[in-house]
mmCIF file of C-alpha atoms and ligand atoms in Angstrom:
data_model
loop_
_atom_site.group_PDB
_atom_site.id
_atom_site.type_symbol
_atom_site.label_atom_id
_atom_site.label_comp_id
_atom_site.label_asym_id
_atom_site.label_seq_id
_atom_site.Cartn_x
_atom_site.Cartn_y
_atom_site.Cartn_z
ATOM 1 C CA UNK A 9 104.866 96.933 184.380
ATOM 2 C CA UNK A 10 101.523 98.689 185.178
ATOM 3 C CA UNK A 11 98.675 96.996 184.279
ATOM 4 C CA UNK A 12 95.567 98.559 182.381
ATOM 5 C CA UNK A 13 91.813 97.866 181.589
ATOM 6 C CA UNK A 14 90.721 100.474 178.767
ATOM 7 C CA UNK A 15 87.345 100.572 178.842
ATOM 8 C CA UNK A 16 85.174 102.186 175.655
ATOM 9 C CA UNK A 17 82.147 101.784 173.452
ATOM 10 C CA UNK A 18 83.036 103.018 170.211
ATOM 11 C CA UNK A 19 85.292 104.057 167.008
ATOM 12 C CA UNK A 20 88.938 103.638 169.811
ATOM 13 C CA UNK A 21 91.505 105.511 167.973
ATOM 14 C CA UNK A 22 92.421 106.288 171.560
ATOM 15 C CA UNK A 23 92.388 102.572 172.761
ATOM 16 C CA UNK A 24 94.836 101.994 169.165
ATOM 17 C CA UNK A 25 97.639 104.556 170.257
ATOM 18 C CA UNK A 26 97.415 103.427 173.618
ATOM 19 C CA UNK A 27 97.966 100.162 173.120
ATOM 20 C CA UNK A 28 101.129 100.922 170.128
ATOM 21 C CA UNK A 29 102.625 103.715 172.362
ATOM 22 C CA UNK A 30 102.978 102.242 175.698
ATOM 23 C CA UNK A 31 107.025 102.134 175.650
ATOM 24 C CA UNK A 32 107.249 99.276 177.422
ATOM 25 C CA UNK A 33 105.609 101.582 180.596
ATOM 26 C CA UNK A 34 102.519 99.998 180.990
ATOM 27 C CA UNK A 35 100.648 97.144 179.319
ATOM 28 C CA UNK A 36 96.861 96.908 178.104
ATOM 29 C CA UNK A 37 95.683 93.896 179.753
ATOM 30 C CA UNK A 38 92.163 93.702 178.680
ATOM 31 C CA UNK A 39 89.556 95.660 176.537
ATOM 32 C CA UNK A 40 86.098 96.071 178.426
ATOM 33 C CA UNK A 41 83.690 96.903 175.943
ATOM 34 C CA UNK A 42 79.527 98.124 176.424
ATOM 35 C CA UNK A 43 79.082 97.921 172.742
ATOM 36 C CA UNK A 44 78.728 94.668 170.745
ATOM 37 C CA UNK A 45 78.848 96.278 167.641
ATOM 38 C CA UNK A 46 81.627 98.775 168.783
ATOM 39 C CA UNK A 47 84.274 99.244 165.779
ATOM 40 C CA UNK A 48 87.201 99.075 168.775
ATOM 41 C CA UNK A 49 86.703 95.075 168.939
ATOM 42 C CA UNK A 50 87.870 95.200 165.419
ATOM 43 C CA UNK A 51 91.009 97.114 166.570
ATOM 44 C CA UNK A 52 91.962 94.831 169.504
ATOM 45 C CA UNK A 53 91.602 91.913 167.433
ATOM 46 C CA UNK A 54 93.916 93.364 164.646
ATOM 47 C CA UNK A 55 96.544 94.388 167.323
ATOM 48 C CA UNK A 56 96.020 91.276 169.675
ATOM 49 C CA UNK A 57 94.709 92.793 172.473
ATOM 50 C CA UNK A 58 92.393 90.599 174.835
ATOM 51 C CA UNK A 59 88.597 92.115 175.121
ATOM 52 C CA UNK A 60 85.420 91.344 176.811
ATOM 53 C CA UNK A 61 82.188 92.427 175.389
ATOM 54 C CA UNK A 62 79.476 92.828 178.696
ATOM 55 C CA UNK A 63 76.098 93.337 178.323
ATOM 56 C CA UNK A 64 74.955 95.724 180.652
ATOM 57 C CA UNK A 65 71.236 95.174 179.887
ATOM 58 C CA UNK A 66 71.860 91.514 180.881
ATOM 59 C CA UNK A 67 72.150 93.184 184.618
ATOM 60 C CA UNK A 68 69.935 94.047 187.293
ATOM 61 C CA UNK A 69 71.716 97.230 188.298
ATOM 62 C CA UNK A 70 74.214 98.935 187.455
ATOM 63 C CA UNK A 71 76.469 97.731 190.591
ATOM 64 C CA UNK A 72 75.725 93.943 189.625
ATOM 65 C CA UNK A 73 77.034 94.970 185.591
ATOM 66 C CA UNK A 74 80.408 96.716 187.558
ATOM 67 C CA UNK A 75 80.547 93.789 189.873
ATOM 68 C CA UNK A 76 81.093 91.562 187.333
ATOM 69 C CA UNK A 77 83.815 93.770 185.565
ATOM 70 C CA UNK A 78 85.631 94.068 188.673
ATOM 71 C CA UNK A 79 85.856 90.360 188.935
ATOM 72 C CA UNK A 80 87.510 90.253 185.403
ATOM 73 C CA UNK A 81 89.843 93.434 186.676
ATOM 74 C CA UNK A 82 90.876 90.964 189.658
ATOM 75 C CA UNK A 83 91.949 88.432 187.867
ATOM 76 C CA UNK A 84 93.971 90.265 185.929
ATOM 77 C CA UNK A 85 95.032 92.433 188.181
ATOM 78 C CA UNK A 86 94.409 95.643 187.087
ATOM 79 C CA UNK A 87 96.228 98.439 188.495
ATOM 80 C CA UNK A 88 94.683 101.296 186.421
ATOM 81 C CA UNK A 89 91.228 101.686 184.117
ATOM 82 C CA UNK A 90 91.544 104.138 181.448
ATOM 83 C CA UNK A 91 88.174 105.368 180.351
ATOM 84 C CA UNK A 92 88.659 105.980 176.235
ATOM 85 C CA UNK A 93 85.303 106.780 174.595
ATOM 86 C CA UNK A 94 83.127 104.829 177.318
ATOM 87 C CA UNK A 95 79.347 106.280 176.762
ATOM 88 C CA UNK A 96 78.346 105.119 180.146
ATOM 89 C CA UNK A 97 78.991 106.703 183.934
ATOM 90 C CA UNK A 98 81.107 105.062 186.246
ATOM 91 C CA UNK A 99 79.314 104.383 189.569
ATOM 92 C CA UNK A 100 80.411 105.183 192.828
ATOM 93 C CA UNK A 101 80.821 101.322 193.584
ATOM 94 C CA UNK A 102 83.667 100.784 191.186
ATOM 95 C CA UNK A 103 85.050 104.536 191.922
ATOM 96 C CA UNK A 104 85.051 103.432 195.273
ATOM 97 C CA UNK A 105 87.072 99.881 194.879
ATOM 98 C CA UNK A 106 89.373 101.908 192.086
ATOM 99 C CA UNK A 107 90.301 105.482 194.178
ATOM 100 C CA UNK A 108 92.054 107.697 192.250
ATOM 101 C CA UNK A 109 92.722 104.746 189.543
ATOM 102 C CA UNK A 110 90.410 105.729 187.278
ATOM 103 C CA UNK A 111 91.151 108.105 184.205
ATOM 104 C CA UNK A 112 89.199 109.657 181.424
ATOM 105 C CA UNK A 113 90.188 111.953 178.379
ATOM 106 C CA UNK A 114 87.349 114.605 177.727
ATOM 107 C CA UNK A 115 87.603 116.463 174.103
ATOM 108 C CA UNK A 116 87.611 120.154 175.607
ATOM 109 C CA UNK A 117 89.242 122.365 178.070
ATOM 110 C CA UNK A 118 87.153 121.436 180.957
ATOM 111 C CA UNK A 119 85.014 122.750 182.772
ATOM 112 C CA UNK A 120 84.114 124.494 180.030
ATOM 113 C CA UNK A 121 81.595 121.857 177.578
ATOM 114 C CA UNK A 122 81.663 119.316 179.859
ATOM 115 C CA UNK A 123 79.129 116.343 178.304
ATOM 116 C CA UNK A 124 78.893 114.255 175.343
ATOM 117 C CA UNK A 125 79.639 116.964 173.065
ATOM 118 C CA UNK A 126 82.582 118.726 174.010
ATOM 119 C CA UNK A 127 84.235 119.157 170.509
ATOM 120 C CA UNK A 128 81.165 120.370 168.888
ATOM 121 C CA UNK A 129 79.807 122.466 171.613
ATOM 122 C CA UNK A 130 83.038 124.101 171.744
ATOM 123 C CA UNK A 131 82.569 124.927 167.906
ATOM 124 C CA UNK A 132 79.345 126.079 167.775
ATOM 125 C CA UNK A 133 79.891 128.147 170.930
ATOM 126 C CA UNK A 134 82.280 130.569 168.989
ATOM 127 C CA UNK A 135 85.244 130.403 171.333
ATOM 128 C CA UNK A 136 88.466 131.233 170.799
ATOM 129 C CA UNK A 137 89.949 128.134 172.012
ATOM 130 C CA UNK A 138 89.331 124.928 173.225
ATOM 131 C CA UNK A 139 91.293 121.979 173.970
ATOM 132 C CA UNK A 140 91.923 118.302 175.627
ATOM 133 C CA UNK A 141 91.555 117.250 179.578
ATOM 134 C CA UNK A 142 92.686 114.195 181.195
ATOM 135 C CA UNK A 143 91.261 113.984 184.471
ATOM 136 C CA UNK A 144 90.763 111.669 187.367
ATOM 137 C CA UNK A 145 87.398 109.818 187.661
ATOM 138 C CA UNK A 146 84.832 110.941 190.594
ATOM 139 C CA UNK A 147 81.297 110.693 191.133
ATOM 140 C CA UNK A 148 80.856 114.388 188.840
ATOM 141 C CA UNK A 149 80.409 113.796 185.658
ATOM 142 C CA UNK A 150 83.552 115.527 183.670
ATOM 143 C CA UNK A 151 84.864 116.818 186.908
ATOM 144 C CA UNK A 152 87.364 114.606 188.322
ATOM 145 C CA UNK A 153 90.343 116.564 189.563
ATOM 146 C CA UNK A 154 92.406 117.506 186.406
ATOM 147 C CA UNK A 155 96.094 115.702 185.387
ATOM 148 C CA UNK A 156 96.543 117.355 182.362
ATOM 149 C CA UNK A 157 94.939 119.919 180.025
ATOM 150 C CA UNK A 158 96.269 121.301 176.389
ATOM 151 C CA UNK A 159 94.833 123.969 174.911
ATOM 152 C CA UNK A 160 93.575 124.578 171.413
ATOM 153 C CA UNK A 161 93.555 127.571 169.078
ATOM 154 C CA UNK A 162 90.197 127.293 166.970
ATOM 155 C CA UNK A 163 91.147 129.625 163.438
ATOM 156 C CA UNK A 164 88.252 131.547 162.080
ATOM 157 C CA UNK A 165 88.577 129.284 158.865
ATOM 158 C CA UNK A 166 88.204 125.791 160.648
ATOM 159 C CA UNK A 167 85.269 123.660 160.172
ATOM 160 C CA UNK A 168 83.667 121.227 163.195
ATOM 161 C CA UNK A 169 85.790 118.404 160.972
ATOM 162 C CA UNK A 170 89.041 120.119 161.067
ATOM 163 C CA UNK A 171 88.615 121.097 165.008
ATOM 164 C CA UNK A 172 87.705 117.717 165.483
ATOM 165 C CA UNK A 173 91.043 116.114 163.599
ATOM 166 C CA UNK A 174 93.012 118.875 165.691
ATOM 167 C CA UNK A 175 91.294 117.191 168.934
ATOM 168 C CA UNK A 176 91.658 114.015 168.132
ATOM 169 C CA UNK A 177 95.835 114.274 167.585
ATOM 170 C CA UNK A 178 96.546 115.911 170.061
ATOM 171 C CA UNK A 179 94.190 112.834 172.241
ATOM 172 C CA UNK A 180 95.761 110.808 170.596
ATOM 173 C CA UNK A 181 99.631 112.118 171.257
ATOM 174 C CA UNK A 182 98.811 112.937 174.870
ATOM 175 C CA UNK A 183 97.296 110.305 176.360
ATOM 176 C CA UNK A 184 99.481 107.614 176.018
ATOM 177 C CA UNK A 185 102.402 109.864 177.883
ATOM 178 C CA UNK A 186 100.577 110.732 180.329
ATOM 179 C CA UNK A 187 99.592 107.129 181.138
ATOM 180 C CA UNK A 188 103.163 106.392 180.701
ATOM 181 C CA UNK A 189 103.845 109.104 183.487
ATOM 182 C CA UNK A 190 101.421 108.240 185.886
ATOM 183 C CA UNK A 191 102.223 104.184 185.652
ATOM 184 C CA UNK A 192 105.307 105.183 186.862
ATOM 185 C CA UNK A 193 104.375 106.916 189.726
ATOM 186 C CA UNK A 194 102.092 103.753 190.526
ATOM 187 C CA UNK A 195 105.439 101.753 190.540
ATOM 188 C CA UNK A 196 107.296 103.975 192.192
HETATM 189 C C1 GRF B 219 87.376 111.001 172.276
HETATM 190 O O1 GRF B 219 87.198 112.242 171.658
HETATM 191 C C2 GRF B 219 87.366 111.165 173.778
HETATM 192 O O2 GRF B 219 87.847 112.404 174.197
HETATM 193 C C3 GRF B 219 85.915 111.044 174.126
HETATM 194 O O3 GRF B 219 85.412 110.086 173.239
HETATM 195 C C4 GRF B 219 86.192 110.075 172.042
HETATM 196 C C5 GRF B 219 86.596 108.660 171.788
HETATM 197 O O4 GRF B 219 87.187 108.479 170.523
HETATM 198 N N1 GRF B 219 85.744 110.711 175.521
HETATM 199 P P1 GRF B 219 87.806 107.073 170.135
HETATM 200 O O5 GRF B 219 86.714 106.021 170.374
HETATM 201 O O6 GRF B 219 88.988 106.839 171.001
HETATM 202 O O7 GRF B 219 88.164 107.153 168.678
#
């Protein structure tokens, strides 16, 4: 079975269904969290999932904070990191030691609203839709060559909250299957 890092720094919903809807396809080894006071440690305690809690300030640089993360990743063995609400930029040192193993979910249909505010730029832009992309991790911020994208009607009558519970379920049906789909093409 495919083992997984998820990293992330807040509320992880995502890092929840991920962990309850692997199917026996992959298994969450380890949560890396930025965030000490990130709700997600509550949810990997609840559902027994191992977690780390670094502290990047406690770093030099940022290759010394991902140095030390990829020493944890070694030991475990990590064959894939799945980015899930992780505030912080992935450097070209670990995208370098992790090629092409490194996902992330983005809350639009990139490359449109690329950023931290995907599901509320999308809103307040006035578009007709938006959606969800899962993409590969490269040095361009939100433009990592694309897995999978889903697109989503926004109704006239929808507020930012109801757009963002749209985005959010669909995240949260999607991204589990797809890392389902691509741990078995790393064990193929
Ligand atoms: C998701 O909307 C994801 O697309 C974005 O950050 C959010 C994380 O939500 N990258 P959660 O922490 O998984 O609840």
């Amino acid at each position: 079975m495919v083992k997984i890092a998820v990293f992330a720094s807040g509320n992880g919903s995502n890092f929840e269904k991920i962990v309850l809807n692997s199917q026996n396809k992959y298994r969450v080894e380890i949560l890396i969290v930025d965030r000490e006071d990130a709700y997600v440690i509550e949810r990997a305690k609840k559902i027994g999932i191992e977690y780390v809690y670094i502290n990047p300030k406690e770093y030099i640089s940022k290759e010394e904070y991902e140095k030390k993360i990829e020493k944890i990743l070694q030991e475990k063995n990590i064959q894939l990191i799945v980015l899930a609400g992780y505030m912080r930029i992935v450097s070209s040192y670990l995208i370098k030691k992790f090629n092409k193993k490194i996902i992330n979910i983005h809350p639009s249909y990139l490359p449109e609203f690329p950023g931290k505010n995907g599901i509320r730029d999308a809103y307040e832009g006035k578009v007709k839709y938006t959606g969800i992309t899962i993409h590969y991790v490269n040095e361009k911020i939100d433009g990592g060559e694309i897995i999978f994208q889903k697109k989503i009607e926004i109704k006239s009558d929808w507020t930012l909250e109801i757009l963002e519970t749209h985005v959010h379920k669909f995240e949260h049906e999607y991204y589990p299957k797809i890392i389902a789909e691509l741990s078995k093409k790393i064990m193929e």
